[in-house]
Amino acid sequence: MQTNVPPSDTARAVGRATFAAAVAGTVLAPLHALSRYATADGAEDLEGPLVRAWAEPATDLVAPLLTWSDPDTVYLSYGKLWLPVLVVVTICAVLVRRRRAPDGLERWAWPIALTGYALATAALLGQYWTPWLDESFVFLGVPGLLASLAGSTLLGVALLRRGFRPRATGWLLALWLPAVVAISTVMALGAALLPMVWAWALASRSLDAERTVPAPVDAGPRH
């Protein structure tokens, strides 16, 4: 026997916060990329014709948002904003997982994906909120990205096979690897988080739905 459990206020709040985080991340991604191009380490990225085609006019358009301090400070400041985005998205993914009854491939994919998201979140904390930017990227960011990509790809396939709604979540996760390659070529690696972020923003709709769980079994009177 099963019963329907209405969504909690916490689940609804997380769902709304995740959607807001996706919108904020979409605005943040090009600003963060442009701020990187202004630094000594990121200047060489402008040598690519695809990057230069959009970055040069965009830099002129949003110049006040890029010149309010020195280039490194602007870059690190925008980088800090990725942390709350990924924290909210990771919480949303955890809540979606708690409402699932995973089986087969999905059961294996969830821990890989969630571990990757946790490592990526820790990497952002280290990169932009501590002095250990390079160390955090190497020891947390790279493993986190690889685990996130592998787990999300497997999870996306599993969710598509099991009919998860919305279908866009499964497709965005399953195709995240080629999206990372494409977005990194045109913009920056940080912006390549967006397909995953939007996958969970769309999935947050499921947090507003009733959850079906097994009802407790009445064992009868005890003597």
PDB file of C-alpha atoms in Angstrom:
ATOM      1  CA  MET A   1       0.000   0.000   0.000  1.00  0.00           C
ATOM      2  CA  GLN A   2       1.279   3.512  -0.833  1.00  0.00           C
ATOM      3  CA  THR A   3       0.410   7.003   0.290  1.00  0.00           C
ATOM      4  CA  ASN A   4       1.048  10.475  -1.107  1.00  0.00           C
ATOM      5  CA  VAL A   5       3.177  12.878   0.919  1.00  0.00           C
ATOM      6  CA  PRO A   6       2.767  16.583   0.073  1.00  0.00           C
ATOM      7  CA  PRO A   7       5.922  18.588  -0.618  1.00  0.00           C
ATOM      8  CA  SER A   8       7.436  20.371   2.385  1.00  0.00           C
ATOM      9  CA  ASP A   9       7.995  24.105   2.615  1.00  0.00           C
ATOM     10  CA  THR A  10      11.728  23.391   2.575  1.00  0.00           C
ATOM     11  CA  ALA A  11      11.467  21.480  -0.704  1.00  0.00           C
ATOM     12  CA  ARG A  12       9.466  24.301  -2.286  1.00  0.00           C
ATOM     13  CA  ALA A  13      11.995  26.888  -1.070  1.00  0.00           C
ATOM     14  CA  VAL A  14      14.911  24.882  -2.430  1.00  0.00           C
ATOM     15  CA  GLY A  15      13.142  24.501  -5.762  1.00  0.00           C
ATOM     16  CA  ARG A  16      12.601  28.244  -6.091  1.00  0.00           C
ATOM     17  CA  ALA A  17      16.166  28.979  -4.952  1.00  0.00           C
ATOM     18  CA  THR A  18      17.576  26.541  -7.515  1.00  0.00           C
ATOM     19  CA  PHE A  19      15.681  28.175 -10.356  1.00  0.00           C
ATOM     20  CA  ALA A  20      16.864  31.604  -9.174  1.00  0.00           C
ATOM     21  CA  ALA A  21      20.436  30.257  -8.972  1.00  0.00           C
ATOM     22  CA  ALA A  22      20.227  29.055 -12.577  1.00  0.00           C
ATOM     23  CA  VAL A  23      19.074  32.466 -13.765  1.00  0.00           C
ATOM     24  CA  ALA A  24      21.834  34.157 -11.749  1.00  0.00           C
ATOM     25  CA  GLY A  25      24.418  31.720 -13.097  1.00  0.00           C
ATOM     26  CA  THR A  26      23.351  32.463 -16.666  1.00  0.00           C
ATOM     27  CA  VAL A  27      24.060  36.156 -16.076  1.00  0.00           C
ATOM     28  CA  LEU A  28      27.211  35.456 -14.090  1.00  0.00           C
ATOM     29  CA  ALA A  29      28.847  33.116 -16.612  1.00  0.00           C
ATOM     30  CA  PRO A  30      29.686  35.684 -19.329  1.00  0.00           C
ATOM     31  CA  LEU A  31      30.644  38.335 -16.749  1.00  0.00           C
ATOM     32  CA  HIS A  32      33.035  35.952 -15.040  1.00  0.00           C
ATOM     33  CA  ALA A  33      34.511  34.902 -18.375  1.00  0.00           C
ATOM     34  CA  LEU A  34      34.997  38.520 -19.469  1.00  0.00           C
ATOM     35  CA  SER A  35      36.632  39.379 -16.149  1.00  0.00           C
ATOM     36  CA  ARG A  36      39.053  36.483 -16.634  1.00  0.00           C
ATOM     37  CA  TYR A  37      40.052  37.713 -20.093  1.00  0.00           C
ATOM     38  CA  ALA A  38      41.145  40.982 -18.484  1.00  0.00           C
ATOM     39  CA  THR A  39      43.644  39.205 -16.201  1.00  0.00           C
ATOM     40  CA  ALA A  40      47.198  38.308 -17.169  1.00  0.00           C
ATOM     41  CA  ASP A  41      46.419  34.566 -17.123  1.00  0.00           C
ATOM     42  CA  GLY A  42      43.233  34.879 -19.145  1.00  0.00           C
ATOM     43  CA  ALA A  43      44.403  37.318 -21.812  1.00  0.00           C
ATOM     44  CA  GLU A  44      45.613  34.514 -24.064  1.00  0.00           C
ATOM     45  CA  ASP A  45      42.079  33.128 -24.256  1.00  0.00           C
ATOM     46  CA  LEU A  46      41.155  36.126 -26.406  1.00  0.00           C
ATOM     47  CA  GLU A  47      43.433  34.818 -29.143  1.00  0.00           C
ATOM     48  CA  GLY A  48      40.730  32.391 -30.201  1.00  0.00           C
ATOM     49  CA  PRO A  49      38.524  33.849 -32.958  1.00  0.00           C
ATOM     50  CA  LEU A  50      35.291  32.434 -31.497  1.00  0.00           C
ATOM     51  CA  VAL A  51      36.020  33.961 -28.104  1.00  0.00           C
ATOM     52  CA  ARG A  52      37.098  37.288 -29.561  1.00  0.00           C
ATOM     53  CA  ALA A  53      33.972  37.505 -31.738  1.00  0.00           C
ATOM     54  CA  TRP A  54      31.664  37.846 -28.723  1.00  0.00           C
ATOM     55  CA  ALA A  55      34.031  38.987 -25.963  1.00  0.00           C
ATOM     56  CA  GLU A  56      35.241  42.235 -27.528  1.00  0.00           C
ATOM     57  CA  PRO A  57      31.787  43.787 -28.161  1.00  0.00           C
ATOM     58  CA  ALA A  58      30.481  42.384 -24.859  1.00  0.00           C
ATOM     59  CA  THR A  59      33.385  43.965 -22.959  1.00  0.00           C
ATOM     60  CA  ASP A  60      32.505  47.384 -24.370  1.00  0.00           C
ATOM     61  CA  LEU A  61      28.826  46.866 -23.532  1.00  0.00           C
ATOM     62  CA  VAL A  62      29.348  45.981 -19.848  1.00  0.00           C
ATOM     63  CA  ALA A  63      32.573  47.875 -19.225  1.00  0.00           C
ATOM     64  CA  PRO A  64      31.449  49.420 -15.886  1.00  0.00           C
ATOM     65  CA  LEU A  65      30.865  45.912 -14.507  1.00  0.00           C
ATOM     66  CA  LEU A  66      34.430  44.938 -15.364  1.00  0.00           C
ATOM     67  CA  THR A  67      36.428  48.037 -14.442  1.00  0.00           C
ATOM     68  CA  TRP A  68      35.218  48.861 -10.918  1.00  0.00           C
ATOM     69  CA  SER A  69      38.488  47.472  -9.497  1.00  0.00           C
ATOM     70  CA  ASP A  70      41.719  45.869 -10.691  1.00  0.00           C
ATOM     71  CA  PRO A  71      41.260  42.834 -13.024  1.00  0.00           C
ATOM     72  CA  ASP A  72      42.252  40.179 -10.483  1.00  0.00           C
ATOM     73  CA  THR A  73      39.879  41.534  -7.833  1.00  0.00           C
ATOM     74  CA  VAL A  74      36.983  41.687 -10.300  1.00  0.00           C
ATOM     75  CA  TYR A  75      37.676  38.133 -11.481  1.00  0.00           C
ATOM     76  CA  LEU A  76      37.884  36.692  -7.967  1.00  0.00           C
ATOM     77  CA  SER A  77      34.803  38.614  -6.839  1.00  0.00           C
ATOM     78  CA  TYR A  78      32.643  37.207  -9.618  1.00  0.00           C
ATOM     79  CA  GLY A  79      34.137  33.769  -8.986  1.00  0.00           C
ATOM     80  CA  LYS A  80      32.910  33.896  -5.391  1.00  0.00           C
ATOM     81  CA  LEU A  81      29.322  34.069  -6.638  1.00  0.00           C
ATOM     82  CA  TRP A  82      29.534  30.580  -8.131  1.00  0.00           C
ATOM     83  CA  LEU A  83      29.721  29.043  -4.643  1.00  0.00           C
ATOM     84  CA  PRO A  84      26.111  29.777  -3.553  1.00  0.00           C
ATOM     85  CA  VAL A  85      24.888  28.755  -7.008  1.00  0.00           C
ATOM     86  CA  LEU A  86      26.493  25.331  -6.752  1.00  0.00           C
ATOM     87  CA  VAL A  87      25.546  24.882  -3.089  1.00  0.00           C
ATOM     88  CA  VAL A  88      21.850  25.389  -3.893  1.00  0.00           C
ATOM     89  CA  VAL A  89      22.019  23.150  -6.962  1.00  0.00           C
ATOM     90  CA  THR A  90      23.702  20.362  -4.987  1.00  0.00           C
ATOM     91  CA  ILE A  91      21.052  20.566  -2.250  1.00  0.00           C
ATOM     92  CA  CYS A  92      18.350  20.368  -4.913  1.00  0.00           C
ATOM     93  CA  ALA A  93      19.954  17.260  -6.427  1.00  0.00           C
ATOM     94  CA  VAL A  94      20.089  15.644  -2.981  1.00  0.00           C
ATOM     95  CA  LEU A  95      16.390  16.358  -2.394  1.00  0.00           C
ATOM     96  CA  VAL A  96      15.463  14.963  -5.803  1.00  0.00           C
ATOM     97  CA  ARG A  97      17.473  11.827  -4.968  1.00  0.00           C
ATOM     98  CA  ARG A  98      15.583  11.432  -1.676  1.00  0.00           C
ATOM     99  CA  ARG A  99      12.292  11.380  -3.579  1.00  0.00           C
ATOM    100  CA  ARG A 100      13.485   8.651  -5.927  1.00  0.00           C
ATOM    101  CA  ALA A 101      13.565   4.868  -5.631  1.00  0.00           C
ATOM    102  CA  PRO A 102      16.701   4.307  -7.751  1.00  0.00           C
ATOM    103  CA  ASP A 103      17.362   0.983  -9.371  1.00  0.00           C
ATOM    104  CA  GLY A 104      19.975  -0.393 -11.751  1.00  0.00           C
ATOM    105  CA  LEU A 105      22.123   2.252 -13.443  1.00  0.00           C
ATOM    106  CA  GLU A 106      20.443   5.062 -11.545  1.00  0.00           C
ATOM    107  CA  ARG A 107      21.470   3.542  -8.221  1.00  0.00           C
ATOM    108  CA  TRP A 108      25.146   3.576  -9.278  1.00  0.00           C
ATOM    109  CA  ALA A 109      25.025   7.006 -10.894  1.00  0.00           C
ATOM    110  CA  TRP A 110      23.647   8.992  -7.961  1.00  0.00           C
ATOM    111  CA  PRO A 111      26.614   8.602  -5.555  1.00  0.00           C
ATOM    112  CA  ILE A 112      29.124   9.380  -8.308  1.00  0.00           C
ATOM    113  CA  ALA A 113      27.264  12.523  -9.376  1.00  0.00           C
ATOM    114  CA  LEU A 114      26.618  13.792  -5.846  1.00  0.00           C
ATOM    115  CA  THR A 115      30.230  13.168  -4.822  1.00  0.00           C
ATOM    116  CA  GLY A 116      31.352  15.130  -7.858  1.00  0.00           C
ATOM    117  CA  TYR A 117      29.037  18.018  -7.021  1.00  0.00           C
ATOM    118  CA  ALA A 118      30.332  18.083  -3.430  1.00  0.00           C
ATOM    119  CA  LEU A 119      33.958  18.120  -4.592  1.00  0.00           C
ATOM    120  CA  ALA A 120      33.230  20.840  -7.155  1.00  0.00           C
ATOM    121  CA  THR A 121      31.545  22.936  -4.463  1.00  0.00           C
ATOM    122  CA  ALA A 122      34.554  22.504  -2.165  1.00  0.00           C
ATOM    123  CA  ALA A 123      36.815  23.457  -5.062  1.00  0.00           C
ATOM    124  CA  LEU A 124      34.944  26.716  -5.614  1.00  0.00           C
ATOM    125  CA  LEU A 125      35.276  27.498  -1.925  1.00  0.00           C
ATOM    126  CA  GLY A 126      39.017  26.909  -2.096  1.00  0.00           C
ATOM    127  CA  GLN A 127      39.579  28.680  -5.402  1.00  0.00           C
ATOM    128  CA  TYR A 128      37.785  31.935  -4.730  1.00  0.00           C
ATOM    129  CA  TRP A 129      37.450  32.193  -0.945  1.00  0.00           C
ATOM    130  CA  THR A 130      40.946  31.075   0.160  1.00  0.00           C
ATOM    131  CA  PRO A 131      44.530  31.811  -0.993  1.00  0.00           C
ATOM    132  CA  TRP A 132      44.849  28.287  -2.441  1.00  0.00           C
ATOM    133  CA  LEU A 133      43.331  28.836  -5.875  1.00  0.00           C
ATOM    134  CA  ASP A 134      45.634  26.561  -7.881  1.00  0.00           C
ATOM    135  CA  GLU A 135      45.779  23.822  -5.241  1.00  0.00           C
ATOM    136  CA  SER A 136      41.987  23.746  -4.936  1.00  0.00           C
ATOM    137  CA  PHE A 137      41.577  23.476  -8.688  1.00  0.00           C
ATOM    138  CA  VAL A 138      44.065  20.609  -9.016  1.00  0.00           C
ATOM    139  CA  PHE A 139      43.135  18.527  -5.973  1.00  0.00           C
ATOM    140  CA  LEU A 140      39.409  19.266  -5.751  1.00  0.00           C
ATOM    141  CA  GLY A 141      38.285  20.925  -8.978  1.00  0.00           C
ATOM    142  CA  VAL A 142      39.662  18.385 -11.454  1.00  0.00           C
ATOM    143  CA  PRO A 143      38.431  15.283  -9.571  1.00  0.00           C
ATOM    144  CA  GLY A 144      35.129  17.030  -8.892  1.00  0.00           C
ATOM    145  CA  LEU A 145      34.621  17.876 -12.552  1.00  0.00           C
ATOM    146  CA  LEU A 146      35.493  14.358 -13.716  1.00  0.00           C
ATOM    147  CA  ALA A 147      33.185  12.724 -11.162  1.00  0.00           C
ATOM    148  CA  SER A 148      30.404  15.220 -11.902  1.00  0.00           C
ATOM    149  CA  LEU A 149      30.646  14.592 -15.637  1.00  0.00           C
ATOM    150  CA  ALA A 150      30.780  10.806 -15.311  1.00  0.00           C
ATOM    151  CA  GLY A 151      28.014  10.600 -12.716  1.00  0.00           C
ATOM    152  CA  SER A 152      25.769  13.134 -14.448  1.00  0.00           C
ATOM    153  CA  THR A 153      26.117  11.401 -17.816  1.00  0.00           C
ATOM    154  CA  LEU A 154      25.171   8.028 -16.341  1.00  0.00           C
ATOM    155  CA  LEU A 155      22.394   9.590 -14.286  1.00  0.00           C
ATOM    156  CA  GLY A 156      20.997  11.426 -17.289  1.00  0.00           C
ATOM    157  CA  VAL A 157      20.814   8.192 -19.265  1.00  0.00           C
ATOM    158  CA  ALA A 158      19.195   6.402 -16.335  1.00  0.00           C
ATOM    159  CA  LEU A 159      16.602   9.140 -15.785  1.00  0.00           C
ATOM    160  CA  LEU A 160      15.703   9.144 -19.473  1.00  0.00           C
ATOM    161  CA  ARG A 161      15.287   5.370 -19.456  1.00  0.00           C
ATOM    162  CA  ARG A 162      13.055   5.515 -16.370  1.00  0.00           C
ATOM    163  CA  GLY A 163      10.848   8.319 -17.702  1.00  0.00           C
ATOM    164  CA  PHE A 164      11.848  11.062 -15.252  1.00  0.00           C
ATOM    165  CA  ARG A 165      10.036  14.366 -15.799  1.00  0.00           C
ATOM    166  CA  PRO A 166      10.959  16.866 -17.031  1.00  0.00           C
ATOM    167  CA  ARG A 167      12.779  15.032 -19.808  1.00  0.00           C
ATOM    168  CA  ALA A 168      15.048  18.039 -20.325  1.00  0.00           C
ATOM    169  CA  THR A 169      16.837  17.215 -17.072  1.00  0.00           C
ATOM    170  CA  GLY A 170      17.880  13.815 -18.366  1.00  0.00           C
ATOM    171  CA  TRP A 171      19.008  15.221 -21.704  1.00  0.00           C
ATOM    172  CA  LEU A 172      21.009  18.070 -20.169  1.00  0.00           C
ATOM    173  CA  LEU A 173      22.798  15.660 -17.835  1.00  0.00           C
ATOM    174  CA  ALA A 174      23.378  12.994 -20.476  1.00  0.00           C
ATOM    175  CA  LEU A 175      24.820  15.520 -22.948  1.00  0.00           C
ATOM    176  CA  TRP A 176      26.764  17.578 -20.417  1.00  0.00           C
ATOM    177  CA  LEU A 177      30.197  16.293 -21.551  1.00  0.00           C
ATOM    178  CA  PRO A 178      29.921  17.530 -25.171  1.00  0.00           C
ATOM    179  CA  ALA A 179      28.325  20.727 -23.839  1.00  0.00           C
ATOM    180  CA  VAL A 180      31.359  21.307 -21.604  1.00  0.00           C
ATOM    181  CA  VAL A 181      33.666  20.991 -24.603  1.00  0.00           C
ATOM    182  CA  ALA A 182      31.566  23.355 -26.716  1.00  0.00           C
ATOM    183  CA  ILE A 183      31.021  26.012 -24.037  1.00  0.00           C
ATOM    184  CA  SER A 184      34.658  25.921 -22.882  1.00  0.00           C
ATOM    185  CA  THR A 185      35.771  26.557 -26.434  1.00  0.00           C
ATOM    186  CA  VAL A 186      33.582  29.620 -26.844  1.00  0.00           C
ATOM    187  CA  MET A 187      33.492  31.028 -23.308  1.00  0.00           C
ATOM    188  CA  ALA A 188      35.140  29.471 -20.246  1.00  0.00           C
ATOM    189  CA  LEU A 189      35.167  26.319 -18.144  1.00  0.00           C
ATOM    190  CA  GLY A 190      33.125  27.949 -15.384  1.00  0.00           C
ATOM    191  CA  ALA A 191      30.312  28.704 -17.808  1.00  0.00           C
ATOM    192  CA  ALA A 192      30.218  25.013 -18.716  1.00  0.00           C
ATOM    193  CA  LEU A 193      28.483  24.403 -15.381  1.00  0.00           C
ATOM    194  CA  LEU A 194      25.294  25.883 -16.813  1.00  0.00           C
ATOM    195  CA  PRO A 195      23.838  22.728 -18.442  1.00  0.00           C
ATOM    196  CA  MET A 196      24.098  20.896 -15.121  1.00  0.00           C
ATOM    197  CA  VAL A 197      22.760  23.877 -13.185  1.00  0.00           C
ATOM    198  CA  TRP A 198      19.745  24.187 -15.474  1.00  0.00           C
ATOM    199  CA  ALA A 199      19.177  20.424 -15.397  1.00  0.00           C
ATOM    200  CA  TRP A 200      18.548  20.604 -11.652  1.00  0.00           C
ATOM    201  CA  ALA A 201      16.683  23.901 -11.881  1.00  0.00           C
ATOM    202  CA  LEU A 202      14.196  22.184 -14.181  1.00  0.00           C
ATOM    203  CA  ALA A 203      14.184  19.074 -11.997  1.00  0.00           C
ATOM    204  CA  SER A 204      13.274  21.265  -9.026  1.00  0.00           C
ATOM    205  CA  ARG A 205       9.722  21.268 -10.421  1.00  0.00           C
ATOM    206  CA  SER A 206       9.438  17.697  -9.157  1.00  0.00           C
ATOM    207  CA  LEU A 207       9.927  18.982  -5.608  1.00  0.00           C
ATOM    208  CA  ASP A 208       6.503  20.655  -5.830  1.00  0.00           C
ATOM    209  CA  ALA A 209       4.813  17.357  -6.662  1.00  0.00           C
ATOM    210  CA  GLU A 210       3.432  14.893  -4.178  1.00  0.00           C
ATOM    211  CA  ARG A 211       5.797  12.096  -3.245  1.00  0.00           C
ATOM    212  CA  THR A 212       4.510   8.544  -3.223  1.00  0.00           C
ATOM    213  CA  VAL A 213       5.930   6.392  -0.419  1.00  0.00           C
ATOM    214  CA  PRO A 214       4.978   3.027   1.054  1.00  0.00           C
ATOM    215  CA  ALA A 215       2.425   3.324   3.826  1.00  0.00           C
ATOM    216  CA  PRO A 216       3.317   1.784   7.190  1.00  0.00           C
ATOM    217  CA  VAL A 217       2.076  -1.736   7.613  1.00  0.00           C
ATOM    218  CA  ASP A 218      -0.302  -2.290  10.471  1.00  0.00           C
ATOM    219  CA  ALA A 219       1.120  -5.204  12.387  1.00  0.00           C
ATOM    220  CA  GLY A 220      -2.084  -5.603  14.373  1.00  0.00           C
ATOM    221  CA  PRO A 221      -2.522  -5.570  18.141  1.00  0.00           C
ATOM    222  CA  ARG A 222       0.381  -6.566  20.275  1.00  0.00           C
ATOM    223  CA  HIS A 223      -0.061  -8.883  23.252  1.00  0.00           C
TER     224      HIS A 223
END
